[in-house]
XYZ file of C-alpha atoms in Angstrom:
553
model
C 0.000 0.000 0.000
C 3.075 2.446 0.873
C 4.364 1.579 -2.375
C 0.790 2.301 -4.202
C 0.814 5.659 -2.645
C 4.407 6.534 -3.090
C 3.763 5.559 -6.908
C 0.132 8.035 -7.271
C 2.177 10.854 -5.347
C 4.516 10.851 -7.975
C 1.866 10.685 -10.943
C 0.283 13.891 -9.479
C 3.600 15.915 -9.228
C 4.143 14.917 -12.888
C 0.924 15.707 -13.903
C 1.129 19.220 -12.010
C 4.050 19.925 -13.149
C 2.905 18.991 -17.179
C 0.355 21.885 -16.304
C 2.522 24.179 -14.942
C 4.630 23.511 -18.685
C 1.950 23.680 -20.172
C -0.167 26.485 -18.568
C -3.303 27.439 -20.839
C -2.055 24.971 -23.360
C -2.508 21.845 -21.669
C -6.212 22.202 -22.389
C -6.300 20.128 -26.084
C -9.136 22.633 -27.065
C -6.492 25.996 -26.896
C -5.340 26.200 -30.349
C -4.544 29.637 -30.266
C -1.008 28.176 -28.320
C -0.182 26.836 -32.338
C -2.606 28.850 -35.105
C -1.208 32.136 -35.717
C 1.545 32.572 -38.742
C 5.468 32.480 -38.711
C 7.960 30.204 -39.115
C 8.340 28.484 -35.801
C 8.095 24.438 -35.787
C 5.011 24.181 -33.425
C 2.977 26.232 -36.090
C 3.814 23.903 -38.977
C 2.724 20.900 -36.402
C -0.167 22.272 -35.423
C -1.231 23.756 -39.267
C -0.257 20.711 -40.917
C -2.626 18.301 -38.821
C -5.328 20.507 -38.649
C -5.544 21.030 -42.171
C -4.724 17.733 -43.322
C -7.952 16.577 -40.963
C -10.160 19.273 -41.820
C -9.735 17.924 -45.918
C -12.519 16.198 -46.791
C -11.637 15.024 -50.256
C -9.144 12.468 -48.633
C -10.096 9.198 -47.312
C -10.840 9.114 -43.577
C -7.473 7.243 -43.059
C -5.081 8.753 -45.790
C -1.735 9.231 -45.248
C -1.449 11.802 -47.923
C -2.101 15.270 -47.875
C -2.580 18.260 -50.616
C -3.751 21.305 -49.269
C -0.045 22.996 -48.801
C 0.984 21.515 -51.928
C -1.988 21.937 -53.775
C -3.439 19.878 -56.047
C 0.204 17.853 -55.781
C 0.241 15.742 -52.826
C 2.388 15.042 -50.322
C 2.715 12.976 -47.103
C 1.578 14.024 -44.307
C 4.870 12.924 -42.016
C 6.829 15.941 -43.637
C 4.550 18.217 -41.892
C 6.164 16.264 -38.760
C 2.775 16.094 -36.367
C 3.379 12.977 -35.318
C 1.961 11.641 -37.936
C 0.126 8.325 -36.206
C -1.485 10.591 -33.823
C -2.470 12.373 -36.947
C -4.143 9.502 -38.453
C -6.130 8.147 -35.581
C -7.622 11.484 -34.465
C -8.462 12.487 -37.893
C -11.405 10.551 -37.477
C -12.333 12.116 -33.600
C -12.325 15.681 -35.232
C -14.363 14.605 -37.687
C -17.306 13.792 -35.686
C -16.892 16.416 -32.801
C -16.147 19.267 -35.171
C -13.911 21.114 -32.793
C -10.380 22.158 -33.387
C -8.326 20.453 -31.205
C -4.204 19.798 -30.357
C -3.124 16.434 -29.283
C 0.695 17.653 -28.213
C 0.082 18.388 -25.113
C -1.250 14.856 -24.114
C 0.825 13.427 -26.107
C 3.673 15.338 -23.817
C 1.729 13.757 -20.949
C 1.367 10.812 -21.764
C 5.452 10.624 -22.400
C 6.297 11.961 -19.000
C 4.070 8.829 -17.303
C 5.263 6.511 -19.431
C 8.554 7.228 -18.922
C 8.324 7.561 -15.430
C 6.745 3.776 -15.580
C 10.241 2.902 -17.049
C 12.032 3.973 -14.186
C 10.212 1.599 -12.133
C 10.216 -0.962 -14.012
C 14.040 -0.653 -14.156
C 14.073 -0.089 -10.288
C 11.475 -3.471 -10.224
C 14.218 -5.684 -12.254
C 17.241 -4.561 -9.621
C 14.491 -5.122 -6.550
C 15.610 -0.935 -5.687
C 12.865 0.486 -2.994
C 10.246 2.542 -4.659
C 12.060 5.595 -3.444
C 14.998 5.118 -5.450
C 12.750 3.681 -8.141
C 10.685 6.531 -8.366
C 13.210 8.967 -7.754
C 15.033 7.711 -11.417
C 11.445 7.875 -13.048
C 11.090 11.480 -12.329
C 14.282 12.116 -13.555
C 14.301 10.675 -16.610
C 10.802 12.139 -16.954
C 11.604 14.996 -16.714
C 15.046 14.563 -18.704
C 15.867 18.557 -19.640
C 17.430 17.248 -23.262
C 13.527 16.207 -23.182
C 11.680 18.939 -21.902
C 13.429 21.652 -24.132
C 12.336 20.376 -27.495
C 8.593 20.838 -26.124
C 9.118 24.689 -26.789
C 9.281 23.739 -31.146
C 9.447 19.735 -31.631
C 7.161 18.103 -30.004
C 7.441 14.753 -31.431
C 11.399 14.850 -30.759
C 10.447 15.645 -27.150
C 8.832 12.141 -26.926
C 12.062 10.340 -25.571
C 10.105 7.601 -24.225
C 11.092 6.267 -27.784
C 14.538 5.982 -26.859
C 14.047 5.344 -23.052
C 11.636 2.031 -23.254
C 13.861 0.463 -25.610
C 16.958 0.917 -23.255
C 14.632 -0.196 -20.253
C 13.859 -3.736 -22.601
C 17.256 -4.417 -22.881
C 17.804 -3.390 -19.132
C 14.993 -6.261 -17.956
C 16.039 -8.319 -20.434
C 12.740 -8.154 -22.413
C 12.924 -9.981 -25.685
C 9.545 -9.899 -26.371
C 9.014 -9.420 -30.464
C 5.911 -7.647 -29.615
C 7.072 -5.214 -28.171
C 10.077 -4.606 -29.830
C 7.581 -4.695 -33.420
C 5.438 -2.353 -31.937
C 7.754 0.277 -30.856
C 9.436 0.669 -34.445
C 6.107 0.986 -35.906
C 5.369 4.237 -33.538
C 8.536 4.966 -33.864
C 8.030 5.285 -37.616
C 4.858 7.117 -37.086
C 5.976 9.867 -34.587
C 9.667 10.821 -35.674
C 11.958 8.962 -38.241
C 15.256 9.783 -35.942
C 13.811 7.085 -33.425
C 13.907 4.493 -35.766
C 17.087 3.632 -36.160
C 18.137 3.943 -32.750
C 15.576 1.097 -31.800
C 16.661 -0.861 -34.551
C 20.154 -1.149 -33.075
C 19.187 -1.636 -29.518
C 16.707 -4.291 -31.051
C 19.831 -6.171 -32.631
C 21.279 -5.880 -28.946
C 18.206 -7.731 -27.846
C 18.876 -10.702 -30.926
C 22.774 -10.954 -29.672
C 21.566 -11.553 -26.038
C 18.136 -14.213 -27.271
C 21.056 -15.846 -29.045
C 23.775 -16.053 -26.449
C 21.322 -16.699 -23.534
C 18.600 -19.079 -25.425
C 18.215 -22.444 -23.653
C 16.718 -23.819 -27.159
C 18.498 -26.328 -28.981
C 20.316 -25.113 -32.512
C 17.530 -25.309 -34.377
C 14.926 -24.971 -32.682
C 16.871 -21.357 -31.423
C 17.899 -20.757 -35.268
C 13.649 -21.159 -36.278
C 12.810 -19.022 -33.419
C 15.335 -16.220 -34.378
C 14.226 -16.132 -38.258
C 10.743 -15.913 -36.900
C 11.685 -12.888 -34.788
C 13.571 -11.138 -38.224
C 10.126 -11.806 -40.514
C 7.627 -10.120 -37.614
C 10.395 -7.027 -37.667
C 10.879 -6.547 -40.801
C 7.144 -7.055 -41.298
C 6.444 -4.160 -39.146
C 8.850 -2.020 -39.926
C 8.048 -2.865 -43.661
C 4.246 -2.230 -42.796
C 5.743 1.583 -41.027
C 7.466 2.624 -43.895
C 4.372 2.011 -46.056
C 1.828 3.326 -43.906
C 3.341 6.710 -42.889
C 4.937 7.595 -46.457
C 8.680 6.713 -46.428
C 7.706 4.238 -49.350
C 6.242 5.690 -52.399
C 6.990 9.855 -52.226
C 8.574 12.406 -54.379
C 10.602 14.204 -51.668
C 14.080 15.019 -52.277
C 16.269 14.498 -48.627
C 18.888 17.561 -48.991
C 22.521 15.666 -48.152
C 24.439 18.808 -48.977
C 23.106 21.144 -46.598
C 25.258 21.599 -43.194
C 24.593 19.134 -40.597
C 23.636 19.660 -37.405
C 25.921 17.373 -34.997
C 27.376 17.246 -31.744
C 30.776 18.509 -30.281
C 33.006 16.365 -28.769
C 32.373 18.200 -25.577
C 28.294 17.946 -26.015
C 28.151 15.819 -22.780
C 29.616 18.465 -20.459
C 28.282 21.837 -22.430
C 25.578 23.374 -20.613
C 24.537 26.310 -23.210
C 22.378 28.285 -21.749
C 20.811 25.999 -18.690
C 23.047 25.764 -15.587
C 22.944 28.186 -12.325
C 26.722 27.149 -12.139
C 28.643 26.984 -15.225
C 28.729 28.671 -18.489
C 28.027 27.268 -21.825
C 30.768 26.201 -23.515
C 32.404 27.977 -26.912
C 30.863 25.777 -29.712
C 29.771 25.451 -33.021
C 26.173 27.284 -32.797
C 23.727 26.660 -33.625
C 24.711 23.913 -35.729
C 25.591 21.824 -32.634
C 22.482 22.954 -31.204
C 20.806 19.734 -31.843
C 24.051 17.882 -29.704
C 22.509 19.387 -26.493
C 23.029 16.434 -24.167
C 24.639 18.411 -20.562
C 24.705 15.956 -18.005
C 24.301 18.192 -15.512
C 26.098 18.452 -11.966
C 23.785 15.846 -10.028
C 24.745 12.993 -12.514
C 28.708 14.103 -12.986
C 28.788 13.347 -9.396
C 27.477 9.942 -10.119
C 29.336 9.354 -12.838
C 32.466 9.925 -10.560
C 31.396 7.836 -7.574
C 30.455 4.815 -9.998
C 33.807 4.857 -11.660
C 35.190 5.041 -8.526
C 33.023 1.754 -7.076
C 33.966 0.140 -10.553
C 37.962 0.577 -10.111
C 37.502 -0.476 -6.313
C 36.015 -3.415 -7.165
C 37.582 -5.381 -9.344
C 35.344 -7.800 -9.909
C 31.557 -6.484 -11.252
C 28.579 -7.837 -9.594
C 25.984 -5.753 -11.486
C 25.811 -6.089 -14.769
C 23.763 -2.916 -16.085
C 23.066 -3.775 -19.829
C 23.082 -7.155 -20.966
C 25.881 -8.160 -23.689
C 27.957 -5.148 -22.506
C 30.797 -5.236 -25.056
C 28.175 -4.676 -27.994
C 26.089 -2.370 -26.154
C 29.330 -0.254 -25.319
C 29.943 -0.977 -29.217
C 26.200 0.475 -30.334
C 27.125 3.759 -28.326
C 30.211 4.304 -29.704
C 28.484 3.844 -33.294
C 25.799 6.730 -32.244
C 28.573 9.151 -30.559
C 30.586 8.931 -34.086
C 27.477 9.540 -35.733
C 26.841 12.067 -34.396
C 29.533 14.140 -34.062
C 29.172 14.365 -38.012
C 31.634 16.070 -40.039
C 34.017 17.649 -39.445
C 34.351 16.994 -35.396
C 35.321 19.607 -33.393
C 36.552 19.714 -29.978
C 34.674 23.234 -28.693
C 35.472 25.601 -32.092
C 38.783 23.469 -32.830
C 38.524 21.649 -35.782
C 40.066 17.845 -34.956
C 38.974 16.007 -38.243
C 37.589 17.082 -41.184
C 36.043 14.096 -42.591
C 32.971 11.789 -40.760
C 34.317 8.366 -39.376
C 30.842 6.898 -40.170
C 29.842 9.132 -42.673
C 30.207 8.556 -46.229
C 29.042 10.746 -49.276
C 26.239 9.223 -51.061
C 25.433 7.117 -48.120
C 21.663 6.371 -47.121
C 23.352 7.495 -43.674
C 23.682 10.820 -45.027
C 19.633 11.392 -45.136
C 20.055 12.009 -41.212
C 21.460 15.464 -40.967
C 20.546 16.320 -37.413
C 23.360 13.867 -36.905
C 23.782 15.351 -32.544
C 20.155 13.367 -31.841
C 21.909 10.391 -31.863
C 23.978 11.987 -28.611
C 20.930 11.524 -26.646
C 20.957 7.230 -26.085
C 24.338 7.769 -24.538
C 23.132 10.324 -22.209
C 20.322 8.023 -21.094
C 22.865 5.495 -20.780
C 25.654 7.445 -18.707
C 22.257 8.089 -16.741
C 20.868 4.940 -16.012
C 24.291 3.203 -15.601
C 25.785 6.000 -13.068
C 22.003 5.694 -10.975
C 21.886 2.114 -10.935
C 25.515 1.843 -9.896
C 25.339 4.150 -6.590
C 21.372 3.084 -5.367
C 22.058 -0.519 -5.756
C 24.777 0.187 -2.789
C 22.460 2.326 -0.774
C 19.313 0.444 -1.578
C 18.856 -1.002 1.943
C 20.084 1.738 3.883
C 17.672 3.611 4.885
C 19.327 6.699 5.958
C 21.852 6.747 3.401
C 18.424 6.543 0.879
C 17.301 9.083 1.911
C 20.034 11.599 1.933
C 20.793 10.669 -1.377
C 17.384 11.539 -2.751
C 17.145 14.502 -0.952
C 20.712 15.608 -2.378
C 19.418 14.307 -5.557
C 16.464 16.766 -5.758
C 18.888 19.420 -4.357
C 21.473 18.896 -7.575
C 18.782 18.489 -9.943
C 18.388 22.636 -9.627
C 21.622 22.842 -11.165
C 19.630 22.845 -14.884
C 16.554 20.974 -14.283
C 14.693 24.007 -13.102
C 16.265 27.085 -15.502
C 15.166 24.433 -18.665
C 11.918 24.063 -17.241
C 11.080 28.025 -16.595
C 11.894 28.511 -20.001
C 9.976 26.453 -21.768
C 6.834 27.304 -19.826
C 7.911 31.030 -20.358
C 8.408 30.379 -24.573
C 4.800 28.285 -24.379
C 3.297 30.868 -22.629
C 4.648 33.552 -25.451
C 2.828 31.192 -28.046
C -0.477 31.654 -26.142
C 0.236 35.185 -26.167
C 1.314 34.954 -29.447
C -1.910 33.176 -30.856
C -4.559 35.412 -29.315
C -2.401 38.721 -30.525
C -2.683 37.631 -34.335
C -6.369 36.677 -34.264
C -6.898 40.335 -32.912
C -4.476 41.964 -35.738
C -6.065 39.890 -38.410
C -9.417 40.689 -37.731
C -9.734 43.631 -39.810
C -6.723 42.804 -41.960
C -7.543 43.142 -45.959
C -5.421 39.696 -46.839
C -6.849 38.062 -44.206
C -10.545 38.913 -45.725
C -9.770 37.355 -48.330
C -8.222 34.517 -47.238
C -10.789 33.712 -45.512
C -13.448 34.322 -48.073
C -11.579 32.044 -50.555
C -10.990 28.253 -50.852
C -8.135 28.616 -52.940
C -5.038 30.514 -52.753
C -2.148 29.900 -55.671
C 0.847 30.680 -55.579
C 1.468 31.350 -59.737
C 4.851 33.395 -59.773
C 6.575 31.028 -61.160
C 8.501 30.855 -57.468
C 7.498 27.712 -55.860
C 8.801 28.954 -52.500
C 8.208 32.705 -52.917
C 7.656 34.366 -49.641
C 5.810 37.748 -49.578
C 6.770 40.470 -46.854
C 2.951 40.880 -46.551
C 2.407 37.300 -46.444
C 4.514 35.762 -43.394
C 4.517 31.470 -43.419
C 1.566 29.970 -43.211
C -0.901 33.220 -42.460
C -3.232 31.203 -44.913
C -3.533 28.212 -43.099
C -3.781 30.007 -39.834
C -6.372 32.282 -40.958
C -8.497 29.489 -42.866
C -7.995 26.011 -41.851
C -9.533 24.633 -44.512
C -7.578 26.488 -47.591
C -5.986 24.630 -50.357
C -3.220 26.691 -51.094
C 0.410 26.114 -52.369
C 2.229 29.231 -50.739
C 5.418 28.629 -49.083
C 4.749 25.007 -47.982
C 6.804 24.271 -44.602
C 7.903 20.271 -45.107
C 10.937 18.651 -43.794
C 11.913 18.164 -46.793
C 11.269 19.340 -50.681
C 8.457 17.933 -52.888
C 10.101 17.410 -56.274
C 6.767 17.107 -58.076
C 6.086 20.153 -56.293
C 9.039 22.119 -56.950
C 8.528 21.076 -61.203
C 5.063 21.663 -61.084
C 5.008 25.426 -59.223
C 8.613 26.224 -61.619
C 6.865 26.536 -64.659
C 5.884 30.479 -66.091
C 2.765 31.968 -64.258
C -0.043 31.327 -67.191
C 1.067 27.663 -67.469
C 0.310 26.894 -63.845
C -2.960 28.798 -64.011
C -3.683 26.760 -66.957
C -2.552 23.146 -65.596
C -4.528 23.894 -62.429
C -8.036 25.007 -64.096
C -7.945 22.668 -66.543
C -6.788 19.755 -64.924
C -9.111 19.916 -61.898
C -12.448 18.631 -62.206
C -14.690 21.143 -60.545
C -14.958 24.200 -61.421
C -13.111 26.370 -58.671
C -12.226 29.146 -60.202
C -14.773 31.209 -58.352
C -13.158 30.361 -55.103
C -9.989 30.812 -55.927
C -7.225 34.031 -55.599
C -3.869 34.036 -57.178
C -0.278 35.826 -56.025
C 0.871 36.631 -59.450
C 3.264 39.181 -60.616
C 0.621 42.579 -62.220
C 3.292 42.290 -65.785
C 2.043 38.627 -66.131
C -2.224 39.169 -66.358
C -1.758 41.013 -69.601
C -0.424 37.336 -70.916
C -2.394 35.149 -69.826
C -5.543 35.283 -72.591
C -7.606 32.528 -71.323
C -8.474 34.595 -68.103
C -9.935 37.909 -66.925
C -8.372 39.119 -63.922
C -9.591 41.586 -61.046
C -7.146 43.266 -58.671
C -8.221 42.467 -55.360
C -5.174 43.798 -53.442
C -1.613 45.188 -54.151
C 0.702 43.908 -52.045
C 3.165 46.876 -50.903
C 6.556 47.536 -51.908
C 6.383 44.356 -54.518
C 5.301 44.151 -58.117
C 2.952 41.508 -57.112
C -0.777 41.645 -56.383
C -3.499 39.117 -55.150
C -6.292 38.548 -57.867
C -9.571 36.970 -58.370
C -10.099 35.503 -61.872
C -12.691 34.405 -64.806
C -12.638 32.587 -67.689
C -12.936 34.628 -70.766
């Protein structure tokens, strides 16, 4: 019963402190948090799912999408929503007919479930449910986590990379679960992916090693396991659009790694030391600090290790290949060149190679963030294992604990609830300066707004990123589409000279939507265009360019 209680306690201080993240935005009905315009990550989220649901020409399940690309589709995981989330609440907006945002709970439903992995780690090494508890919150609350809530969500949801470390932890081999958790893994961000796969492999090594099966028997079992995988993960890469697209993935743009010193660089988020003289922002996405509480316990566990020659807890099963799998993700991604701080060490990648599929993944510094739940688990499990049945020492070491953890747990968590609370702000502030707004009028009055300069990616100064969608959730429109990556059928189609796209549109499309449609067109280009009659609607300022209704002639 002490336990039950300790364990509920726990679930209410994560769930008050999701709402004190979250403020006004934990309630799935605010919207305003995400729909105003600009460039920021959280808008495209929020835009892209809302507008993809709201599209009634698609089927109920689709994983395709057209109304930022319009009438060329594209799939809906480049709008990066989490796109299985995506799919199955489709469906619940539908029928309710309210605008809702499922990143919040989402966020919640990460923090419990990774807090349920700390005790089921602390269940496997019999820790009390102090100690147990104590390593849920932390990883729950995992700053390298929390940060990306203020413009990623779905790269916020480490749970992806925590419950497969916690499998190979309790020793799970379960295909289930492993099939399972690459499928979401597919469906909510495609950086997961591979590092499940590897810990998966991990989990084959150790069924292998540790099987009591005969040869054969253990051989028939194991090609079982590899068919239900690569089923799944086949079945993930066809259901959320990695098979069949016409996106181009960029491998000459600069990549985003880690620095050699990613582990120990606190950027902006420590009361005690200052962030360390980097590569930035490129190495932005290498943000890994440690922080002081779990240097310390780094320390003492290499300390207990050299003491004692001979190790009694082994940590991760099959430890020379685990060790092996994090030294494969650190040299990933440190990228290339590597740097030590701004000193350049080596110019070329040690994994990467150019024209390698490995080259798609250009955040390369996300795959920092297994080895700092490793370093993490390992340190934590290494000290409370020796403390675990004293009860004084216990409890000085969680109170120490939650004394450390202020360090950088707290200054990352003020300012993300400070930058959500700015998107509230934010959302409410453009609804009011759009209300009597001219574009906005007729944005809202129209169906369709095209983009026929002959720019696929021109970007008005009246027109910020997705104002359209913001203002009218239910626009077809192909103006300055926000994806992950480029749409080549896209790009070819929107490249062509402004009275050929006009012309491929309207006469291509069944219905007749040329009454509900505006165009961004440059005012030289009307005069050629002889199969329409156009009407100035608006001149955009300081630009040759002008918003128009049209007619056939």
């Amino acid at each position: 019963m002490t336990d039950k209680r300790n364990i509920f306690i726990c679930l209410l201080f994560l769930s008050g402190f999701w709402i004190y993240i979250w403020g006004s935005c934990s309630n799935p009905f605010q919207v305003s948090c995400f729909s105003y315009a600009g460039s920021g990550d959280h808008i495209q989220h929020y835009l892209g799912w809302i507008s993809y649901a709201k599209d009634t020409n698609l089927d109920l399940f689709s994983r395709t999408f057209n109304g930022w690309t319009w009438p060329i589709s594209s799939k809906i995981l480049y709008f990066d929503s989490i796109p299985f989330l995506s799919i199955i609440f489709k469906p619940l907006l539908y029928l309710i007919g309210i605008d809702f945002q499922y990143f919040s709970i989402a966020s919640l439903a990460n923090i419990l479930a990774t807090y349920y992995c700390g005790l089921l780690i602390g269940k496997y090494f019999k820790l009390k449910i102090g100690l147990s508890s104590l390593l849920g919150i932390l990883l729950a609350l995992s700053p390298i986590s929390i940060i990306r809530l203020i413009g990623h969500e779905s790269l916020s949801l480490h749970f992806f990379i925590i419950y497969p470390i916690t499998l190979l932890i309790i020793r799970s081999v379960n295909i289930w679960k492993w099939s399972f958790l690459m499928f979401f893994s597919l469906g909510t961000h495609a950086y997961f992916f591979p590092i499940i796969l590897l810990f998966k492999i991990n989990s084959y090594i150790y069924k292998i090693r540790n099987s009591s099966l005969i040869k054969h028997k253990l051989l028939i079992s194991v090609l079982k396991d590899i068919c239900i995988t690569i089923s799944f993960i086949t079945l993930g890469l066809y259901a959320f659009g990695y098979i069949g697209n016409s996106i181009y993935l960029n491998k000459i743009e600069p990549l985003w790694s880690a620095n050699l010193l990613s582990l120990i660089d606190p950027g902006d988020f420590s009361l005690i030391f200052n962030k360390l003289d980097i590569i930035r922002p490129y190495q932005w996405e290498g943000y890994s600090y440690l922080g002081l509480l779990f240097f310390i316990l780094l320390c003492i566990s290499l300390i207990l290790r050299i003491n004692r020659k001979k190790q009694l807890i082994y940590i991760f099963p099959e430890k020379s290949f685990y060790i092996f799998t994090l030294f494969l993700f650190f040299f990933y991604a440190l990228g290339s060149p590597i740097y030590l701080g701004k000193t350049e060490v080596i110019n070329k990648s040690i994994l990467m190679f150019d024209g390698s599929i490995m080259n798609t993944f250009r955040s390369t510094g996300r795959f920092m963030w297994p080895i700092y739940y490793s370093l993490i688990v390992w340190s934590y499990i290494s000290v409370a294992m020796r403390i675990n049945f004293n009860i004084k020492l216990k409890k000085i070491f969680i109170y120490i604990a939650l004394i450390l953890m202020m360090e950088n747990y707290f200054l990352v968590f003020g300012t993300v609830r400070n930058v959500i609370n700015n998107h509230y702000i934010s959302g409410h502030r453009f609804k009011k300066e759009t209300n009597n707004s001219e574009i906005a009028k007729l944005l809202r009055e129209n169906q369709y707004f095209i983009n026929a300069t002959g720019r696929p990616f021109y970007l008005s100064p009246s027109i910020p990123p997705l104002m359209p969608q913001a203002i009218n959730n239910n626009i077809m429109t192909n103006y300055f589409p926000r994806l992950a990556r480029d749409n080549i059928e896209f790009m070819n189609f929107y490249s062509k000279g402004s009275c050929q796209i006009l012309n491929n549109i309207f006469d291509e499309v069944k219905e007749d939507i040329i009454g509900s449609s505006i165009v961004l067109i440059n005012n030289e280009k009307v005069n050629e265009c002889n199969n329409y009659d156009f009407k100035n609607k608006l001149k955009l300022p300081n630009e040759n360019i002008s918003i128009f209704s049209l007619t056939r002639k």
